[in-house]
Amino acid sequence: MYDHQSIFRVVRTVMFLLYLLFAMTALSVTAGESSPCDPRLTGSSPNALSYQFRGDSCEGLYASNSRFRMLTGTLRVVSFVERFDDFDLDSGQKLMVDWSVPQPRDVFLQAQSLQAGLYYRMDTKRQADESRYVWPLTILRQLSISRNNLGVLGWASYKLSNGMVKDVYLPLRISQNPSTETSSPAYQLVIWPTQELSEVYVSVATLDADGSPKAFILDGKALGYGYYPENRGIHFEIPKPSVPGIYYLQIGAVFVKGGVVNVEYWFYHKG
């Protein structure tokens, strides 16, 4: 009888082969969009706080029945940061969002509420020569969204020598006072399950030339929290690799009601 780690290893291989089948002909929908607005999101009842274009970003509340909510799957990463300081909504100071890239590419930033029932999103696309986004807190302040209820992601698309294209997460550094930046030995992640889980397993590996996992730094490590309710963020850390580069991340989970889910990502470690 196979244990859960063995099942996830088999699923990992199958998913990689399927990805190779489609990667040559399909690009990320997000990366192909010229507007930062997510077309799957429908703004809530029209008002100043509804999801809409706001100069250099799209931000606000979206309808709970938006197509996005039907397509996001049972488990997804909603935050991947290197540093995310607490912030003062009433200080008047904007948030500085910084990132590093392996090669210049347009970067996509996305923030979302981690508070169940509050359907907030912010999306922006930054040019390849940028490495910082100055984020006004106007909407966050009006919605009273604090650091603990906010997940933020950054990513860019990269192509391997075999032509495979994949979005690569860029661990973000977020602060109102970036000059006080301190180093952390780990990256901070938040995942969001839409069903209750009995356990979560995390793997991190180097990448082979074809994009498959090569040498594992973590291999199916259980979080061991004991309780993973649905529609609530699960926070955990992964150690920073010792060598700069693009790495493989796999998150597997077992549902309380039976069955497993497995999601895979790439991320960049600047060293």
One Martini backbone bead per residue (centre of mass of N, CA, C, O) as a GRO file, in nm:
protein
  271
    1MET     BB    1   0.096   0.037   0.023
    2TYR     BB    2   0.060   0.365  -0.030
    3ASP     BB    3   0.173   0.661   0.043
    4HIS     BB    4   0.139   0.994   0.006
    5GLN     BB    5   0.423   1.056  -0.105
    6SER     BB    6   0.409   0.850  -0.340
    7ILE     BB    7   0.168   0.971  -0.483
    8PHE     BB    8   0.296   1.253  -0.536
    9ARG     BB    9   0.527   1.145  -0.718
   10VAL     BB   10   0.346   1.038  -0.942
   11VAL     BB   11   0.191   1.299  -0.999
   12ARG     BB   12   0.438   1.468  -1.072
   13THR     BB   13   0.511   1.312  -1.332
   14VAL     BB   14   0.242   1.343  -1.482
   15MET     BB   15   0.229   1.654  -1.482
   16PHE     BB   16   0.487   1.701  -1.642
   17LEU     BB   17   0.402   1.554  -1.903
   18LEU     BB   18   0.151   1.727  -1.956
   19TYR     BB   19   0.297   1.996  -1.974
   20LEU     BB   20   0.471   1.928  -2.225
   21LEU     BB   21   0.230   1.899  -2.425
   22PHE     BB   22   0.125   2.222  -2.381
   23ALA     BB   23   0.365   2.437  -2.365
   24MET     BB   24   0.418   2.487  -2.680
   25THR     BB   25   0.098   2.616  -2.723
   26ALA     BB   26   0.086   2.752  -2.428
   27LEU     BB   27   0.007   3.037  -2.250
   28SER     BB   28  -0.035   3.248  -2.023
   29VAL     BB   29  -0.305   3.439  -1.971
   30THR     BB   30  -0.182   3.665  -1.806
   31ALA     BB   31   0.071   3.726  -1.989
   32GLY     BB   32  -0.124   3.805  -2.245
   33GLU     BB   33  -0.214   4.050  -2.106
   34SER     BB   34  -0.233   4.407  -2.126
   35SER     BB   35  -0.410   4.420  -1.889
   36PRO     BB   36  -0.436   4.413  -1.537
   37CYS     BB   37  -0.708   4.310  -1.567
   38ASP     BB   38  -0.934   4.066  -1.470
   39PRO     BB   39  -1.179   3.921  -1.673
   40ARG     BB   40  -1.308   3.727  -1.440
   41LEU     BB   41  -1.382   3.989  -1.300
   42THR     BB   42  -1.655   4.126  -1.117
   43GLY     BB   43  -1.782   4.385  -1.009
   44SER     BB   44  -1.934   4.513  -0.785
   45SER     BB   45  -2.138   4.718  -0.706
   46PRO     BB   46  -2.134   5.021  -0.827
   47ASN     BB   47  -1.839   5.179  -0.699
   48ALA     BB   48  -1.550   5.302  -0.554
   49LEU     BB   49  -1.478   4.979  -0.456
   50SER     BB   50  -1.472   4.853  -0.716
   51TYR     BB   51  -1.343   4.667  -0.958
   52GLN     BB   52  -1.084   4.871  -1.118
   53PHE     BB   53  -0.938   5.104  -1.292
   54ARG     BB   54  -0.634   5.301  -1.139
   55GLY     BB   55  -0.403   5.374  -1.374
   56ASP     BB   56  -0.179   5.114  -1.259
   57SER     BB   57  -0.443   4.952  -1.168
   58CYS     BB   58  -0.645   4.691  -1.021
   59GLU     BB   59  -0.910   4.763  -0.778
   60GLY     BB   60  -1.115   4.576  -0.543
   61LEU     BB   61  -1.438   4.467  -0.552
   62TYR     BB   62  -1.585   4.152  -0.611
   63ALA     BB   63  -1.786   3.919  -0.715
   64SER     BB   64  -1.875   3.610  -0.577
   65ASN     BB   65  -1.967   3.504  -0.891
   66SER     BB   66  -1.714   3.492  -1.026
   67ARG     BB   67  -1.529   3.307  -1.245
   68PHE     BB   68  -1.274   3.284  -1.069
   69ARG     BB   69  -1.409   3.108  -0.833
   70MET     BB   70  -1.453   2.852  -1.043
   71LEU     BB   71  -1.114   2.825  -1.136
   72THR     BB   72  -0.902   2.793  -0.876
   73GLY     BB   73  -0.956   2.556  -0.708
   74THR     BB   74  -0.861   2.372  -0.406
   75LEU     BB   75  -0.550   2.481  -0.444
   76ARG     BB   76  -0.354   2.779  -0.352
   77VAL     BB   77  -0.145   3.037  -0.398
   78VAL     BB   78  -0.153   3.377  -0.220
   79SER     BB   79   0.154   3.383  -0.097
   80PHE     BB   80   0.499   3.529  -0.171
   81VAL     BB   81   0.755   3.604   0.063
   82GLU     BB   82   1.034   3.759   0.225
   83ARG     BB   83   0.884   4.035   0.306
   84PHE     BB   84   0.622   4.151   0.556
   85ASP     BB   85   0.524   4.423   0.689
   86ASP     BB   86   0.379   4.605   0.887
   87PHE     BB   87   0.103   4.847   0.860
   88ASP     BB   88  -0.014   5.190   0.832
   89LEU     BB   89  -0.315   5.313   0.721
   90ASP     BB   90  -0.282   5.623   0.868
   91SER     BB   91   0.010   5.748   0.772
   92GLY     BB   92   0.037   5.795   0.436
   93GLN     BB   93   0.203   5.559   0.360
   94LYS     BB   94   0.338   5.372   0.128
   95LEU     BB   95   0.394   5.082  -0.041
   96MET     BB   96   0.684   4.880  -0.089
   97VAL     BB   97   0.746   4.681  -0.382
   98ASP     BB   98   0.989   4.427  -0.411
   99TRP     BB   99   1.217   4.282  -0.665
  100SER     BB  100   1.364   3.993  -0.829
  101VAL     BB  101   1.544   3.892  -1.132
  102PRO     BB  102   1.706   3.691  -1.363
  103GLN     BB  103   1.544   3.849  -1.592
  104PRO     BB  104   1.409   4.070  -1.786
  105ARG     BB  105   1.061   4.130  -1.702
  106ASP     BB  106   0.751   4.131  -1.682
  107VAL     BB  107   0.544   4.212  -1.397
  108PHE     BB  108   0.320   4.051  -1.170
  109LEU     BB  109   0.074   4.175  -0.944
  110GLN     BB  110  -0.096   4.027  -0.647
  111ALA     BB  111  -0.383   4.092  -0.443
  112GLN     BB  112  -0.553   3.948  -0.145
  113SER     BB  113  -0.790   3.843   0.050
  114LEU     BB  114  -0.795   3.646   0.375
  115GLN     BB  115  -1.098   3.712   0.413
  116ALA     BB  116  -1.374   3.570   0.451
  117GLY     BB  117  -1.602   3.733   0.221
  118LEU     BB  118  -1.362   3.917   0.099
  119TYR     BB  119  -1.356   4.046  -0.241
  120TYR     BB  120  -1.027   4.117  -0.299
  121ARG     BB  121  -0.830   4.304  -0.553
  122MET     BB  122  -0.491   4.332  -0.700
  123ASP     BB  123  -0.364   4.457  -1.019
  124THR     BB  124  -0.033   4.456  -1.182
  125LYS     BB  125   0.186   4.588  -1.440
  126ARG     BB  126   0.537   4.565  -1.491
  127GLN     BB  127   0.818   4.661  -1.612
  128ALA     BB  128   1.132   4.530  -1.682
  129ASP     BB  129   1.282   4.802  -1.547
  130GLU     BB  130   1.146   4.721  -1.285
  131SER     BB  131   1.162   4.687  -0.890
  132ARG     BB  132   0.912   4.884  -0.811
  133TYR     BB  133   0.610   4.936  -0.614
  134VAL     BB  134   0.380   5.197  -0.553
  135TRP     BB  135   0.134   5.154  -0.296
  136PRO     BB  136  -0.162   5.260  -0.239
  137LEU     BB  137  -0.394   5.269   0.060
  138THR     BB  138  -0.686   5.356   0.002
  139ILE     BB  139  -0.847   5.084  -0.021
  140LEU     BB  140  -0.743   4.940   0.229
  141ARG     BB  141  -0.848   5.152   0.426
  142GLN     BB  142  -1.156   5.139   0.351
  143LEU     BB  143  -1.144   4.807   0.419
  144SER     BB  144  -0.954   4.726   0.657
  145ILE     BB  145  -0.675   4.597   0.549
  146SER     BB  146  -0.445   4.400   0.677
  147ARG     BB  147  -0.166   4.217   0.678
  148ASN     BB  148  -0.311   3.946   0.788
  149ASN     BB  149  -0.536   3.993   0.527
  150LEU     BB  150  -0.281   3.960   0.313
  151GLY     BB  151  -0.203   3.863  -0.019
  152VAL     BB  152   0.113   3.830  -0.215
  153LEU     BB  153   0.211   3.842  -0.565
  154GLY     BB  154   0.488   3.749  -0.791
  155TRP     BB  155   0.550   3.743  -1.158
  156ALA     BB  156   0.716   3.566  -1.434
  157SER     BB  157   0.805   3.479  -1.762
  158TYR     BB  158   0.972   3.172  -1.869
  159LYS     BB  159   1.223   3.019  -2.087
  160LEU     BB  160   1.340   2.739  -2.204
  161SER     BB  161   1.534   2.568  -2.430
  162ASN     BB  162   1.262   2.385  -2.507
  163GLY     BB  163   1.015   2.622  -2.482
  164MET     BB  164   0.922   2.632  -2.203
  165VAL     BB  165   0.656   2.797  -2.024
  166LYS     BB  166   0.670   2.981  -1.706
  167ASP     BB  167   0.570   3.082  -1.408
  168VAL     BB  168   0.758   3.291  -1.177
  169TYR     BB  169   0.818   3.338  -0.864
  170LEU     BB  170   0.861   3.648  -0.668
  171PRO     BB  171   0.987   3.731  -0.390
  172LEU     BB  172   0.869   3.965  -0.172
  173ARG     BB  173   0.920   4.314  -0.064
  174ILE     BB  174   0.734   4.465   0.213
  175SER     BB  175   0.720   4.825   0.282
  176GLN     BB  176   0.733   5.149   0.437
  177ASN     BB  177   1.057   5.076   0.527
  178PRO     BB  178   1.310   4.966   0.331
  179SER     BB  179   1.571   5.070   0.492
  180THR     BB  180   1.503   4.831   0.725
  181GLU     BB  181   1.606   4.589   0.599
  182THR     BB  182   1.591   4.235   0.650
  183SER     BB  183   1.702   3.919   0.684
  184SER     BB  184   1.582   3.594   0.578
  185PRO     BB  185   1.587   3.230   0.589
  186ALA     BB  186   1.285   3.260   0.471
  187TYR     BB  187   0.990   3.184   0.312
  188GLN     BB  188   0.656   3.315   0.277
  189LEU     BB  189   0.349   3.130   0.286
  190VAL     BB  190   0.016   3.101   0.126
  191ILE     BB  191  -0.260   2.887   0.143
  192TRP     BB  192  -0.582   2.786  -0.030
  193PRO     BB  193  -0.854   2.605   0.075
  194THR     BB  194  -1.186   2.465  -0.023
  195GLN     BB  195  -1.102   2.229   0.168
  196GLU     BB  196  -1.059   2.015   0.402
  197LEU     BB  197  -0.762   1.910   0.567
  198SER     BB  198  -0.519   1.666   0.695
  199GLU     BB  199  -0.267   1.738   0.493
  200VAL     BB  200   0.065   1.882   0.421
  201TYR     BB  201   0.301   1.885   0.141
  202VAL     BB  202   0.654   1.969   0.088
  203SER     BB  203   0.847   2.065  -0.207
  204VAL     BB  204   1.201   2.115  -0.298
  205ALA     BB  205   1.384   2.194  -0.610
  206THR     BB  206   1.575   2.156  -0.850
  207LEU     BB  207   1.646   2.209  -1.199
  208ASP     BB  208   1.631   2.090  -1.491
  209ALA     BB  209   1.662   2.163  -1.823
  210ASP     BB  210   1.340   2.064  -1.863
  211GLY     BB  211   1.196   2.140  -1.564
  212SER     BB  212   1.257   1.920  -1.379
  213PRO     BB  213   1.311   1.769  -1.101
  214LYS     BB  214   1.610   1.691  -0.918
  215ALA     BB  215   1.708   1.815  -0.631
  216PHE     BB  216   1.611   1.770  -0.301
  217ILE     BB  217   1.541   1.970  -0.017
  218LEU     BB  218   1.240   1.890  -0.020
  219ASP     BB  219   1.039   1.573   0.055
  220GLY     BB  220   0.739   1.564   0.169
  221LYS     BB  221   0.684   1.771   0.394
  222ALA     BB  222   0.515   1.793   0.680
  223LEU     BB  223   0.353   2.027   0.868
  224GLY     BB  224   0.174   1.930   1.130
  225TYR     BB  225  -0.093   2.094   1.238
  226GLY     BB  226  -0.389   1.911   1.224
  227TYR     BB  227  -0.540   2.184   1.101
  228TYR     BB  228  -0.742   2.250   0.781
  229PRO     BB  229  -0.944   2.466   0.693
  230GLU     BB  230  -1.164   2.601   0.503
  231ASN     BB  231  -1.121   2.911   0.388
  232ARG     BB  232  -0.807   2.928   0.497
  233GLY     BB  233  -0.509   3.027   0.571
  234ILE     BB  234  -0.184   2.873   0.515
  235HIS     BB  235   0.105   2.897   0.702
  236PHE     BB  236   0.449   2.899   0.571
  237GLU     BB  237   0.787   2.775   0.536
  238ILE     BB  238   1.087   2.809   0.334
  239PRO     BB  239   1.394   2.755   0.264
  240LYS     BB  240   1.665   2.896   0.151
  241PRO     BB  241   1.864   2.856  -0.082
  242SER     BB  242   2.219   2.851  -0.150
  243VAL     BB  243   2.147   2.894  -0.459
  244PRO     BB  244   2.098   3.055  -0.726
  245GLY     BB  245   1.765   3.041  -0.879
  246ILE     BB  246   1.543   2.809  -1.014
  247TYR     BB  247   1.258   2.654  -0.858
  248TYR     BB  248   1.084   2.385  -0.715
  249LEU     BB  249   0.725   2.355  -0.626
  250GLN     BB  250   0.542   2.136  -0.401
  251ILE     BB  251   0.186   2.087  -0.323
  252GLY     BB  252   0.035   1.864  -0.100
  253ALA     BB  253  -0.296   1.711  -0.036
  254VAL     BB  254  -0.537   1.594   0.207
  255PHE     BB  255  -0.857   1.505   0.230
  256VAL     BB  256  -1.096   1.441   0.458
  257LYS     BB  257  -1.303   1.315   0.226
  258GLY     BB  258  -1.095   1.250   0.018
  259GLY     BB  259  -0.815   1.270  -0.145
  260VAL     BB  260  -0.603   1.458  -0.374
  261VAL     BB  261  -0.363   1.733  -0.411
  262ASN     BB  262  -0.155   1.894  -0.678
  263VAL     BB  263   0.093   2.155  -0.684
  264GLU     BB  264   0.293   2.358  -0.917
  265TYR     BB  265   0.608   2.547  -0.903
  266TRP     BB  266   0.800   2.837  -0.954
  267PHE     BB  267   1.109   2.991  -0.821
  268TYR     BB  268   1.306   3.270  -0.715
  269HIS     BB  269   1.655   3.285  -0.617
  270LYS     BB  270   1.895   3.538  -0.560
  271GLY     BB  271   2.109   3.505  -0.297
   0.00000   0.00000   0.00000
